[in-house]
Amino acid sequence: MAWADSASFSLSITSTRYLDELLSRLFDVVATFPELLLALLVIAVTGPGTGNVILAIGIAQIPNYARVVRAQTFVVRRSGYVEQAVTFGLARPVLVARHVLPNVLGPLPVLATIGMGTAIIATSGLSFLGMGPQPPSPEWGSMLSEARNYLRVAWWTVLFPGLSVTLTVISLTLVGRRLQRRFEGRDR
């Protein structure tokens, strides 16, 4: 009976390694494309609109999150408390739910906060090109696109949306860096 359990466990680990390798290569292929180009490709297939822009930018950022989760999983899997839990015979689903998952997902809020700035710039860029939310939806990129024709006579119509994008991205980046320092234990 113990042999059957160990055989199924080793088969489970082997299939997990193949799945890990397959997903890693898939995310490597997706990551080779610049995020904005991949988002343009998704929008070209799905059409412009708010929901499609969210989908496109989300798909373009998946490899970043997948790499962080994968690397963090390897770190947590080799930690002492996980090895001790395995030694005590904790079931694999309980081990993953109780020890691995909470520690793997820790860096994601930091990455998401910093990634929000990238998403805002990408959304504004897509809207500037006419691929984002369509007017009359208020969007900074479409405001910049419409105001560029009046730059010589009404420069402030470009200044304020551009300044809003810049200040929002800087603010989110600063919050993300602060969260990163706190997560790493370097917060004073």
CSV table of C-alpha atoms in Angstrom, one decimal:
chain,number,residue,atom,x,y,z
A,1,MET,CA,0.0,0.0,0.0
A,2,ALA,CA,2.8,2.4,0.8
A,3,TRP,CA,4.4,1.6,-2.5
A,4,ALA,CA,1.3,2.7,-4.4
A,5,ASP,CA,1.1,5.9,-2.5
A,6,SER,CA,4.7,6.7,-3.2
A,7,ALA,CA,4.3,5.8,-6.9
A,8,SER,CA,1.3,8.1,-7.3
A,9,PHE,CA,3.2,10.8,-5.4
A,10,SER,CA,6.2,10.6,-7.8
A,11,LEU,CA,3.8,10.5,-10.8
A,12,SER,CA,2.1,13.6,-9.4
A,13,ILE,CA,5.5,15.4,-9.0
A,14,THR,CA,6.6,14.4,-12.6
A,15,SER,CA,3.4,15.7,-14.1
A,16,THR,CA,3.7,18.9,-12.0
A,17,ARG,CA,7.2,19.4,-13.4
A,18,TYR,CA,6.0,18.9,-17.0
A,19,LEU,CA,3.2,21.4,-16.4
A,20,ASP,CA,5.6,23.8,-14.8
A,21,GLU,CA,8.0,23.5,-17.7
A,22,LEU,CA,5.2,24.0,-20.3
A,23,LEU,CA,3.7,27.0,-18.5
A,24,SER,CA,7.2,28.5,-18.1
A,25,ARG,CA,7.9,28.2,-21.8
A,26,LEU,CA,4.5,29.6,-22.7
A,27,PHE,CA,5.0,32.6,-20.5
A,28,ASP,CA,8.5,33.1,-21.9
A,29,VAL,CA,7.0,33.3,-25.4
A,30,VAL,CA,4.3,35.8,-24.3
A,31,ALA,CA,7.0,37.8,-22.5
A,32,THR,CA,9.1,38.2,-25.6
A,33,PHE,CA,6.5,40.6,-27.0
A,34,PRO,CA,6.4,44.1,-25.6
A,35,GLU,CA,3.4,44.6,-23.4
A,36,LEU,CA,1.9,47.4,-25.6
A,37,LEU,CA,2.4,45.4,-28.8
A,38,LEU,CA,0.7,42.4,-27.2
A,39,ALA,CA,-2.2,44.6,-25.9
A,40,LEU,CA,-2.6,46.1,-29.4
A,41,LEU,CA,-2.8,42.6,-30.8
A,42,VAL,CA,-5.5,41.5,-28.3
A,43,ILE,CA,-7.5,44.7,-29.0
A,44,ALA,CA,-7.1,44.2,-32.8
A,45,VAL,CA,-8.8,40.8,-32.3
A,46,THR,CA,-11.4,41.9,-29.7
A,47,GLY,CA,-12.1,45.5,-30.7
A,48,PRO,CA,-11.7,48.7,-28.8
A,49,GLY,CA,-13.5,49.4,-25.5
A,50,THR,CA,-13.0,49.6,-21.8
A,51,GLY,CA,-13.4,45.8,-21.1
A,52,ASN,CA,-11.1,44.8,-24.0
A,53,VAL,CA,-8.4,47.2,-22.9
A,54,ILE,CA,-8.5,45.7,-19.4
A,55,LEU,CA,-8.3,42.2,-20.9
A,56,ALA,CA,-5.5,43.2,-23.2
A,57,ILE,CA,-3.4,44.8,-20.5
A,58,GLY,CA,-4.1,41.9,-18.1
A,59,ILE,CA,-3.0,39.3,-20.6
A,60,ALA,CA,0.2,41.4,-21.3
A,61,GLN,CA,1.1,41.5,-17.6
A,62,ILE,CA,0.5,37.8,-16.8
A,63,PRO,CA,4.1,36.7,-17.4
A,64,ASN,CA,5.4,39.2,-14.9
A,65,TYR,CA,3.2,37.8,-12.1
A,66,ALA,CA,3.7,34.2,-13.2
A,67,ARG,CA,7.5,34.6,-12.9
A,68,VAL,CA,7.3,36.1,-9.4
A,69,VAL,CA,5.0,33.4,-8.2
A,70,ARG,CA,7.1,30.6,-9.6
A,71,ALA,CA,10.3,32.0,-8.1
A,72,GLN,CA,8.7,32.6,-4.8
A,73,THR,CA,7.3,29.0,-4.8
A,74,PHE,CA,10.8,27.6,-5.3
A,75,VAL,CA,12.0,29.7,-2.3
A,76,VAL,CA,9.1,28.7,0.0
A,77,ARG,CA,9.2,25.1,-1.1
A,78,ARG,CA,12.8,24.7,0.2
A,79,SER,CA,12.2,26.6,3.4
A,80,GLY,CA,12.6,24.9,6.8
A,81,TYR,CA,9.0,25.1,7.9
A,82,VAL,CA,7.7,23.5,4.7
A,83,GLU,CA,10.3,20.7,5.0
A,84,GLN,CA,9.2,20.2,8.6
A,85,ALA,CA,5.5,20.0,7.7
A,86,VAL,CA,6.4,17.4,5.1
A,87,THR,CA,8.3,15.4,7.7
A,88,PHE,CA,5.3,15.5,10.0
A,89,GLY,CA,3.2,14.0,7.2
A,90,LEU,CA,1.0,17.0,6.4
A,91,ALA,CA,-1.2,16.3,3.4
A,92,ARG,CA,-0.1,18.0,0.2
A,93,PRO,CA,-3.3,20.2,-0.3
A,94,VAL,CA,-3.2,21.3,3.4
A,95,LEU,CA,0.5,22.0,3.0
A,96,VAL,CA,0.0,24.1,0.0
A,97,ALA,CA,-3.1,26.0,1.4
A,98,ARG,CA,-1.6,26.6,4.9
A,99,HIS,CA,2.1,27.1,4.2
A,100,VAL,CA,3.0,27.7,0.6
A,101,LEU,CA,0.2,29.8,-0.8
A,102,PRO,CA,0.1,32.5,1.8
A,103,ASN,CA,3.9,33.0,1.6
A,104,VAL,CA,3.9,32.9,-2.2
A,105,LEU,CA,1.2,35.5,-2.7
A,106,GLY,CA,2.9,38.0,-0.4
A,107,PRO,CA,4.9,39.9,-3.0
A,108,LEU,CA,1.9,40.2,-5.4
A,109,PRO,CA,0.3,43.3,-3.9
A,110,VAL,CA,3.7,45.0,-4.2
A,111,LEU,CA,4.0,44.0,-7.9
A,112,ALA,CA,0.4,44.9,-8.5
A,113,THR,CA,0.8,48.4,-7.1
A,114,ILE,CA,3.9,49.1,-9.2
A,115,GLY,CA,2.2,47.4,-12.2
A,116,MET,CA,-0.7,49.8,-11.9
A,117,GLY,CA,1.5,52.6,-13.2
A,118,THR,CA,2.5,50.5,-16.2
A,119,ALA,CA,-1.2,49.7,-16.8
A,120,ILE,CA,-2.2,53.4,-16.6
A,121,ILE,CA,0.5,54.4,-19.1
A,122,ALA,CA,-0.5,51.5,-21.4
A,123,THR,CA,-4.2,52.4,-21.2
A,124,SER,CA,-3.5,56.0,-21.9
A,125,GLY,CA,-1.3,55.1,-24.9
A,126,LEU,CA,-4.0,52.8,-26.3
A,127,SER,CA,-6.6,55.5,-25.8
A,128,PHE,CA,-4.3,58.0,-27.4
A,129,LEU,CA,-4.2,55.7,-30.5
A,130,GLY,CA,-8.0,55.4,-30.5
A,131,MET,CA,-8.0,51.8,-29.3
A,132,GLY,CA,-9.2,52.4,-25.7
A,133,PRO,CA,-12.5,53.6,-24.3
A,134,GLN,CA,-14.3,55.7,-26.9
A,135,PRO,CA,-15.5,59.2,-26.4
A,136,PRO,CA,-17.5,60.5,-24.5
A,137,SER,CA,-15.8,58.3,-21.9
A,138,PRO,CA,-13.3,60.5,-19.9
A,139,GLU,CA,-9.9,59.0,-20.4
A,140,TRP,CA,-6.5,60.8,-20.2
A,141,GLY,CA,-5.1,59.3,-23.4
A,142,SER,CA,-8.1,60.3,-25.5
A,143,MET,CA,-8.1,63.8,-23.9
A,144,LEU,CA,-4.5,64.1,-24.9
A,145,SER,CA,-5.3,62.9,-28.4
A,146,GLU,CA,-8.1,65.4,-28.9
A,147,ALA,CA,-6.2,68.3,-27.3
A,148,ARG,CA,-3.0,67.9,-29.4
A,149,ASN,CA,-4.7,69.7,-32.3
A,150,TYR,CA,-5.2,72.8,-30.2
A,151,LEU,CA,-1.7,72.9,-28.6
A,152,ARG,CA,-0.7,76.3,-30.0
A,153,VAL,CA,-3.9,78.1,-28.8
A,154,ALA,CA,-4.9,76.1,-25.7
A,155,TRP,CA,-1.8,74.5,-24.3
A,156,TRP,CA,-3.5,73.8,-20.9
A,157,THR,CA,-5.8,71.2,-22.5
A,158,VAL,CA,-2.7,69.0,-23.0
A,159,LEU,CA,-0.9,70.0,-19.8
A,160,PHE,CA,-3.5,68.8,-17.2
A,161,PRO,CA,-4.3,65.3,-18.6
A,162,GLY,CA,-0.6,64.7,-19.1
A,163,LEU,CA,0.2,66.0,-15.6
A,164,SER,CA,-2.5,63.8,-14.2
A,165,VAL,CA,-1.1,60.7,-15.8
A,166,THR,CA,2.5,61.5,-14.7
A,167,LEU,CA,1.6,62.3,-11.1
A,168,THR,CA,-0.7,59.3,-10.8
A,169,VAL,CA,2.0,56.9,-12.1
A,170,ILE,CA,4.7,58.5,-9.9
A,171,SER,CA,2.4,58.3,-6.8
A,172,LEU,CA,1.6,54.6,-7.5
A,173,THR,CA,5.3,53.8,-8.0
A,174,LEU,CA,6.2,55.5,-4.7
A,175,VAL,CA,3.5,53.6,-2.8
A,176,GLY,CA,4.7,50.4,-4.5
A,177,ARG,CA,8.3,51.0,-3.5
A,178,ARG,CA,7.2,51.7,0.1
A,179,LEU,CA,5.3,48.5,0.2
A,180,GLN,CA,8.3,46.6,-1.2
A,181,ARG,CA,10.6,48.0,1.5
A,182,ARG,CA,8.0,47.0,4.1
A,183,PHE,CA,7.6,43.5,2.7
A,184,GLU,CA,11.4,43.0,2.6
A,185,GLY,CA,11.7,44.2,6.2
A,186,ARG,CA,13.8,47.3,5.3
A,187,ASP,CA,11.2,49.7,6.5
A,188,ARG,CA,12.5,52.1,9.2
